[in-house]
Short mmCIF file of C-alpha atoms in Angstrom, two decimals:
data_model
loop_
_atom_site.label_atom_id
_atom_site.label_comp_id
_atom_site.label_asym_id
_atom_site.label_seq_id
_atom_site.Cartn_x
_atom_site.Cartn_y
_atom_site.Cartn_z
CA ALA A 89 -27.11 22.69 -37.28
CA LEU A 90 -23.78 21.11 -36.36
CA GLY A 91 -22.81 24.22 -34.42
CA ALA A 92 -26.06 24.09 -32.50
CA GLN A 93 -25.46 20.40 -31.66
CA ASN A 94 -21.95 21.16 -30.43
CA ALA A 95 -23.24 24.05 -28.34
CA GLY A 96 -25.93 21.84 -26.86
CA ALA A 97 -23.44 19.08 -26.04
CA SER A 98 -21.07 21.62 -24.50
CA GLN A 99 -23.91 22.96 -22.37
CA LEU A 100 -24.75 19.43 -21.27
CA ARG A 101 -21.13 18.90 -20.30
CA GLU A 102 -21.19 22.03 -18.15
CA MET A 103 -24.45 20.91 -16.52
CA LEU A 104 -22.95 17.50 -15.72
CA ALA A 105 -19.86 19.15 -14.25
CA ASP A 106 -22.05 21.27 -11.99
CA LEU A 107 -24.15 18.25 -11.01
CA LEU A 108 -21.08 16.18 -10.16
CA GLY A 109 -19.65 19.03 -8.12
CA GLY A 110 -22.87 19.25 -6.14
CA LEU A 111 -22.91 15.50 -5.49
CA LEU A 112 -19.30 15.49 -4.32
CA ARG A 113 -19.78 18.51 -2.07
CA ALA A 114 -22.26 16.38 -0.16
CA GLU A 115 -19.39 14.18 1.05
CA ASN A 116 -19.41 15.83 4.49
CA ARG A 117 -22.88 14.53 5.32
CA ASN A 118 -23.51 11.77 7.83
CA GLU A 119 -21.56 8.67 6.73
CA GLU A 120 -24.45 6.41 7.71
CA GLU A 121 -26.72 7.89 5.01
CA ASP A 122 -27.13 5.84 1.85
CA ASP A 123 -25.27 6.91 -1.30
CA ASP A 124 -27.27 8.67 -4.03
CA VAL A 125 -28.46 5.94 -6.36
CA ILE A 126 -29.97 6.11 -9.83
CA GLU A 127 -31.19 3.40 -12.21
CA VAL A 128 -29.04 2.56 -15.24
CA ASP A 129 -30.37 -0.23 -17.46
CA GLY A 130 -32.53 -1.39 -14.59
CA SER A 131 -29.60 -1.67 -12.16
CA PRO A 132 -28.85 0.60 -9.18
CA THR A 133 -25.78 2.77 -9.84
CA ASP A 134 -24.05 5.42 -7.73
CA ALA A 135 -25.12 8.77 -9.17
CA ARG A 136 -21.62 10.14 -8.72
CA VAL A 137 -20.09 7.33 -10.80
CA ALA A 138 -22.69 7.60 -13.56
CA THR A 139 -22.33 11.38 -13.77
CA TRP A 140 -18.54 11.23 -13.72
CA VAL A 141 -18.36 8.59 -16.47
CA LEU A 142 -20.75 10.54 -18.71
CA LEU A 143 -18.89 13.79 -18.05
CA ASN A 144 -15.56 12.25 -19.05
CA ALA A 145 -17.13 10.75 -22.18
CA LEU A 146 -18.09 14.27 -23.23
CA ASN A 147 -14.65 15.58 -22.24
CA GLU A 148 -13.10 13.01 -24.56
CA VAL A 149 -15.38 14.05 -27.42
CA PHE A 150 -14.46 17.72 -26.99
CA GLY A 151 -10.77 17.01 -26.41
CA ARG A 152 -10.88 18.38 -22.86
CA PRO A 153 -8.77 17.09 -19.93
CA ARG A 154 -10.15 14.19 -17.95
CA ASP A 155 -12.13 15.17 -14.86
CA GLU A 156 -10.49 13.74 -11.75
CA SER A 157 -12.87 15.04 -9.08
CA TYR A 158 -14.51 11.67 -8.36
CA VAL A 159 -11.30 9.69 -7.78
CA ALA A 160 -10.00 12.58 -5.66
CA TYR A 161 -13.26 12.36 -3.70
CA LEU A 162 -12.70 8.62 -3.12
CA ALA A 163 -9.18 9.34 -1.89
CA ARG A 164 -10.35 12.04 0.53
CA GLY A 165 -12.80 9.49 1.92
CA ASN A 166 -9.94 6.96 2.29
CA ASP A 167 -11.84 4.49 0.08
CA TRP A 168 -8.64 3.03 -1.33
CA VAL A 169 -10.25 -0.04 -2.92
CA ARG A 170 -12.69 1.92 -5.10
CA PHE A 171 -9.99 4.54 -5.72
CA LEU A 172 -7.61 1.95 -7.18
CA ALA A 173 -10.41 0.17 -9.03
CA GLU A 174 -11.63 3.36 -10.75
CA CYS A 175 -8.08 4.39 -11.65
CA GLU A 176 -7.46 0.99 -13.21
CA ARG A 177 -10.82 0.92 -15.00
CA HIS A 178 -10.27 4.30 -16.62
CA GLY A 179 -6.65 3.78 -17.62
CA TYR A 180 -4.81 6.14 -15.28
CA THR A 181 -1.03 5.91 -15.49
CA LEU A 182 1.08 5.11 -12.44
CA ARG A 183 2.27 8.71 -12.32
CA GLU A 184 -1.32 9.96 -12.37
CA VAL A 185 -2.42 7.55 -9.64
CA LEU A 186 0.49 8.59 -7.43
CA GLY A 187 -0.47 12.22 -7.90
CA LEU A 188 -4.09 11.56 -6.98
CA ALA A 189 -3.03 9.49 -3.96
CA GLY A 190 -1.95 12.76 -2.37
CA HIS A 191 -5.65 13.41 -1.68
CA PHE A 192 -5.92 10.59 0.89
CA GLY A 193 -7.09 11.97 4.19
CA ARG A 194 -5.18 9.47 6.33
CA LYS A 195 -1.45 10.04 6.08
CA GLU A 196 -0.63 6.44 6.99
CA LEU A 197 -2.95 5.07 4.32
CA ARG A 198 -1.52 7.46 1.74
CA CYS A 199 2.00 6.25 2.52
CA HIS A 200 0.94 2.61 2.25
CA VAL A 201 -0.73 3.13 -1.13
CA GLU A 202 2.21 5.11 -2.48
CA ARG A 203 4.72 2.48 -1.33
CA ALA A 204 2.63 -0.27 -2.84
CA LEU A 205 2.32 1.51 -6.17
CA LEU A 206 6.00 2.44 -6.33
CA SER A 207 7.04 -1.14 -5.61
CA THR A 208 4.58 -2.71 -8.06
CA ARG A 209 6.85 -2.75 -11.09
CA GLU A 210 9.93 -3.61 -9.06
CA ALA A 211 8.10 -6.41 -7.25
CA GLU A 212 6.71 -7.86 -10.47
CA ASP A 213 10.13 -7.87 -12.16
CA GLY A 214 11.89 -9.39 -9.16
CA ALA A 215 9.24 -12.02 -8.58
CA LEU A 216 9.19 -13.06 -12.23
CA GLU A 217 12.96 -13.45 -12.28
CA ASP A 218 12.85 -15.77 -9.25
CA ARG A 219 9.74 -17.70 -10.33
CA PRO A 220 9.92 -21.38 -11.33
CA GLU A 221 9.23 -22.00 -15.02
CA ASP A 222 6.07 -24.00 -14.33
CA GLN A 223 4.51 -21.33 -12.06
CA LYS A 224 1.77 -19.08 -13.38
CA PRO A 225 2.46 -15.35 -13.91
CA LEU A 226 1.43 -12.84 -11.29
CA PRO A 227 -2.28 -12.04 -11.16
CA GLU A 228 -3.54 -8.58 -12.07
CA LEU A 229 -3.18 -6.31 -9.04
CA PHE A 230 -6.54 -4.61 -8.98
CA ALA A 231 -8.41 -7.85 -9.65
CA LEU A 232 -6.66 -9.33 -6.63
CA VAL A 233 -7.55 -6.32 -4.47
CA SER A 234 -11.15 -6.51 -5.64
CA GLU A 235 -11.26 -10.22 -4.82
CA SER A 236 -9.93 -9.51 -1.33
CA GLU A 237 -12.81 -7.14 -0.64
CA ARG A 238 -15.27 -9.97 -1.24
CA GLN A 239 -13.62 -12.07 1.48
CA PRO A 240 -14.74 -12.08 5.13
CA LEU A 241 -11.08 -11.47 6.13
CA PRO A 242 -9.57 -9.33 3.36
CA GLY A 243 -6.29 -8.74 5.15
CA LYS A 244 -5.69 -12.44 5.70
CA PHE A 245 -6.54 -13.12 2.05
CA LEU A 246 -3.90 -10.63 0.93
CA LEU A 247 -1.30 -12.17 3.26
CA GLU A 248 -2.08 -15.61 1.86
CA SER A 249 -1.70 -14.17 -1.63
CA CYS A 250 1.60 -12.62 -0.57
CA VAL A 251 2.80 -16.11 0.36
CA ARG A 252 1.42 -17.78 -2.73
CA TRP A 253 2.85 -15.33 -5.23
CA ARG A 254 5.85 -14.15 -3.20
CA TRP A 255 4.60 -10.60 -3.79
CA PRO A 256 5.85 -8.51 -0.80
CA PHE A 257 3.83 -5.34 -1.28
CA LEU A 258 0.60 -7.33 -0.84
CA ALA A 259 1.63 -7.40 2.82
CA VAL A 260 1.70 -3.60 2.71
CA LEU A 261 -1.83 -3.49 1.33
CA SER A 262 -2.91 -6.08 3.88
CA SER A 263 -1.86 -3.80 6.74
CA CYS A 264 -4.67 -1.41 5.74
CA HIS A 265 -7.18 -3.93 7.10
CA ASP A 266 -8.13 -4.54 10.71
CA ASP A 267 -8.20 -8.35 10.58
CA VAL A 268 -4.39 -8.64 10.52
CA THR A 269 -1.68 -7.18 12.73
CA LYS A 270 1.23 -5.09 11.55
CA THR A 271 3.52 -7.69 13.04
CA ALA A 272 2.04 -10.39 10.77
CA CYS A 273 2.34 -8.07 7.78
CA PHE A 274 5.98 -7.29 8.60
CA GLN A 275 6.71 -11.00 9.01
CA HIS A 276 5.20 -11.90 5.64
CA TRP A 277 6.86 -8.92 3.96
CA LEU A 278 10.28 -10.03 5.23
CA GLY A 279 9.79 -13.66 4.33
CA SER A 280 8.51 -13.09 0.81
CA THR A 281 11.16 -10.42 0.18
CA CYS A 282 14.28 -12.05 1.51
CA LEU A 283 14.04 -15.84 1.62
CA PRO A 284 14.56 -17.82 -1.57
CA THR A 285 12.16 -20.40 -2.96
CA SER A 286 15.00 -22.94 -2.88
CA GLU A 287 14.14 -23.63 0.76
CA GLY A 288 11.44 -25.93 -0.61
CA GLY A 289 7.81 -24.97 -0.17
CA PHE A 290 8.82 -22.06 2.09
CA GLU A 291 5.99 -20.01 3.62
CA PRO A 292 6.77 -16.84 5.63
CA GLN A 293 4.39 -17.60 8.48
CA GLN A 294 6.46 -20.69 9.34
CA HIS A 295 9.32 -18.47 10.48
CA SER A 296 9.16 -15.97 13.31
CA ILE A 297 10.47 -12.43 13.05
CA PRO A 298 13.41 -13.25 15.40
CA TYR A 299 14.35 -16.11 13.05
CA LEU A 300 14.26 -13.79 10.04
CA VAL A 301 16.22 -11.09 11.89
CA THR A 302 18.88 -13.63 12.84
CA ALA A 303 19.16 -14.92 9.27
CA LEU A 304 19.40 -11.46 7.71
CA CYS A 305 21.74 -9.89 10.25
CA GLY A 306 23.95 -12.95 10.06
CA ARG A 307 24.41 -12.12 6.38
CA ARG A 308 24.75 -8.39 7.16
CA CYS A 309 21.57 -7.72 5.17
CA TYR A 310 20.26 -4.73 7.12
CA LEU A 311 18.56 -2.76 4.37
CA PRO A 312 15.59 -5.16 3.91
CA LEU A 313 15.00 -5.05 7.67
CA ILE A 314 15.24 -1.26 7.72
CA ARG A 315 12.95 -0.87 4.72
CA GLY A 316 10.34 -3.23 6.17
CA GLY A 317 10.65 -1.68 9.61
CA GLU A 318 10.14 1.82 8.23
CA THR A 319 7.08 0.58 6.35
CA PHE A 320 5.28 -1.02 9.28
CA PHE A 321 6.94 0.41 12.40
CA PRO A 322 8.44 3.81 11.50
CA LYS A 323 10.41 5.63 14.19
CA SER A 324 10.47 2.55 16.43
CA VAL A 325 13.30 1.59 18.77
CA PHE A 326 13.94 -1.52 16.68
CA VAL A 327 14.42 0.39 13.41
CA THR A 328 16.69 2.93 15.08
CA PHE A 329 18.91 0.13 16.37
CA LEU A 330 19.08 -1.36 12.88
CA TYR A 331 20.28 2.01 11.57
CA PHE A 332 22.99 1.92 14.26
CA LEU A 333 24.12 -1.59 13.28
CA HIS A 334 24.15 -0.76 9.59
CA SER A 335 26.23 2.38 10.15
CA PHE A 336 28.61 0.64 12.55
CA MET A 337 29.26 -2.29 10.19
CA GLN A 338 30.07 0.19 7.41
CA LEU A 339 32.47 2.00 9.77
CA ARG A 340 30.43 5.20 9.57
CA LEU A 341 31.23 5.78 13.21
CA LEU A 342 29.82 9.30 13.57
CA ASP A 343 26.47 8.17 12.18
CA ALA A 344 26.59 5.05 14.34
CA GLU A 345 27.21 7.12 17.46
CA ALA A 346 24.29 9.41 16.65
CA TYR A 347 21.92 6.48 16.08
CA LEU A 348 23.10 4.80 19.28
CA GLU A 349 22.37 7.93 21.31
CA LYS A 350 18.95 8.18 19.72
CA PHE A 351 18.33 4.51 20.48
CA LYS A 352 19.22 5.04 24.15
CA ARG A 353 16.80 7.95 24.46
CA MET A 354 14.02 6.04 22.75
CA ALA A 355 14.65 2.92 24.85
CA GLU A 356 14.41 4.95 28.07
CA SER A 357 11.22 6.62 26.89
CA SER A 358 9.74 3.27 25.87
CA ALA A 359 10.55 1.72 29.24
CA ALA A 360 8.78 4.56 31.01
CA GLY A 361 5.73 4.54 28.76
CA ALA A 362 3.96 2.22 26.36
CA ALA A 363 5.81 -0.96 25.47
CA ASP A 364 6.82 -1.80 21.92
CA GLU A 365 5.75 -4.99 20.16
CA ASP A 366 6.78 -8.05 22.17
CA TRP A 367 9.19 -9.30 19.52
CA MET A 368 11.16 -6.06 19.27
CA ALA A 369 13.22 -6.47 22.42
CA SER A 370 14.30 -10.03 21.64
CA SER A 371 14.90 -9.21 17.98
CA THR A 372 17.10 -6.25 18.92
CA VAL A 373 19.32 -8.52 20.99
CA LEU A 374 19.41 -11.16 18.24
CA ALA A 375 20.29 -8.53 15.64
CA LEU A 376 23.33 -7.53 17.68
CA GLU A 377 24.42 -11.10 18.45
CA SER A 378 24.03 -12.21 14.84
CA SER A 379 26.08 -9.27 13.58
CA LEU A 380 29.11 -9.96 15.76
#
C-alpha cells in the first residue's frame, strides 16, 4: 500500500511539473492578458505560483532538487520585485539568486540586480560599523523592496530610504524605476557611500554632484567615483576621465596616456552627437582642478 501511495505521489509530481511547464510556456502571449488565476482558500492566486509551490513541496518529500523554473520565468520577464520576493520567501542563498539572475532579459537590469546583491553584505557591514549606537539596525532588504512597490513613486521611496539608512545600493535598485533619474541615483549613491555622518544630519540630496566630485578628488578618492560612474553611467566621457586622473596620480603614465587618448576621442564624438548629462562637463573640469 505504501508503495502504491509513493507511486501515486510521484505521478502527481510529474503531472504538476508538466502543468507548470505548460503555464510558463504561455509567457510569450500578449502582456495585456490577465494572469491565470485559481482560488486557494477563497482567495485568488496565480496558478503558476500555486503549482510551483506544490511541486516543490513534493520535491522536498521525495528528496528531489528544488524546481527553479518559476523564478527563472520571473527573471526572463524582468519582474525583479517578484523575483527577489520569491527567492527570499523560499530561502534561496545569495549564490543561488545570483545564478538565477542570469536569466534576466534586460542586460542593464541584470547588472543592477547583481551589483545590488553582491554589495548587500558589504553595505550592511559597512553601514553597521558607521551607525550611531542609538540608531535602529538596517531593515530587511526584501521587505523594503516590497514596501517600495506599494508607493506611488517607488524610486523616490528607495532614494529616501538610501538617505535614511545610508544604504548605497538602494540607489542602485532605485535606478530601475522611471520616477527617478540616473543622475539623482548617482548623487545619492555617492553621498551615502562617501560622506560621513559626522557632518551632522547630512543628506545626499543637499549636495550637488560637482560638490561631491570636488570633495572626493580633493582627497584623491577616485575609486568611489569610478565605481559609481560605472554603475550608473558606464563608458561615459566622465568615467573615462576619472580613469585618466586615477592612473596619472599613481604615475601609471602609459595607462594615463591611453585613457587620455580615449577621452579625447569620446569628447569629440560627444560634441558632434548627443550631449552627456549637464553636470558631466563641469564635474570633469572640477575633478581636474581639485586634483592639482
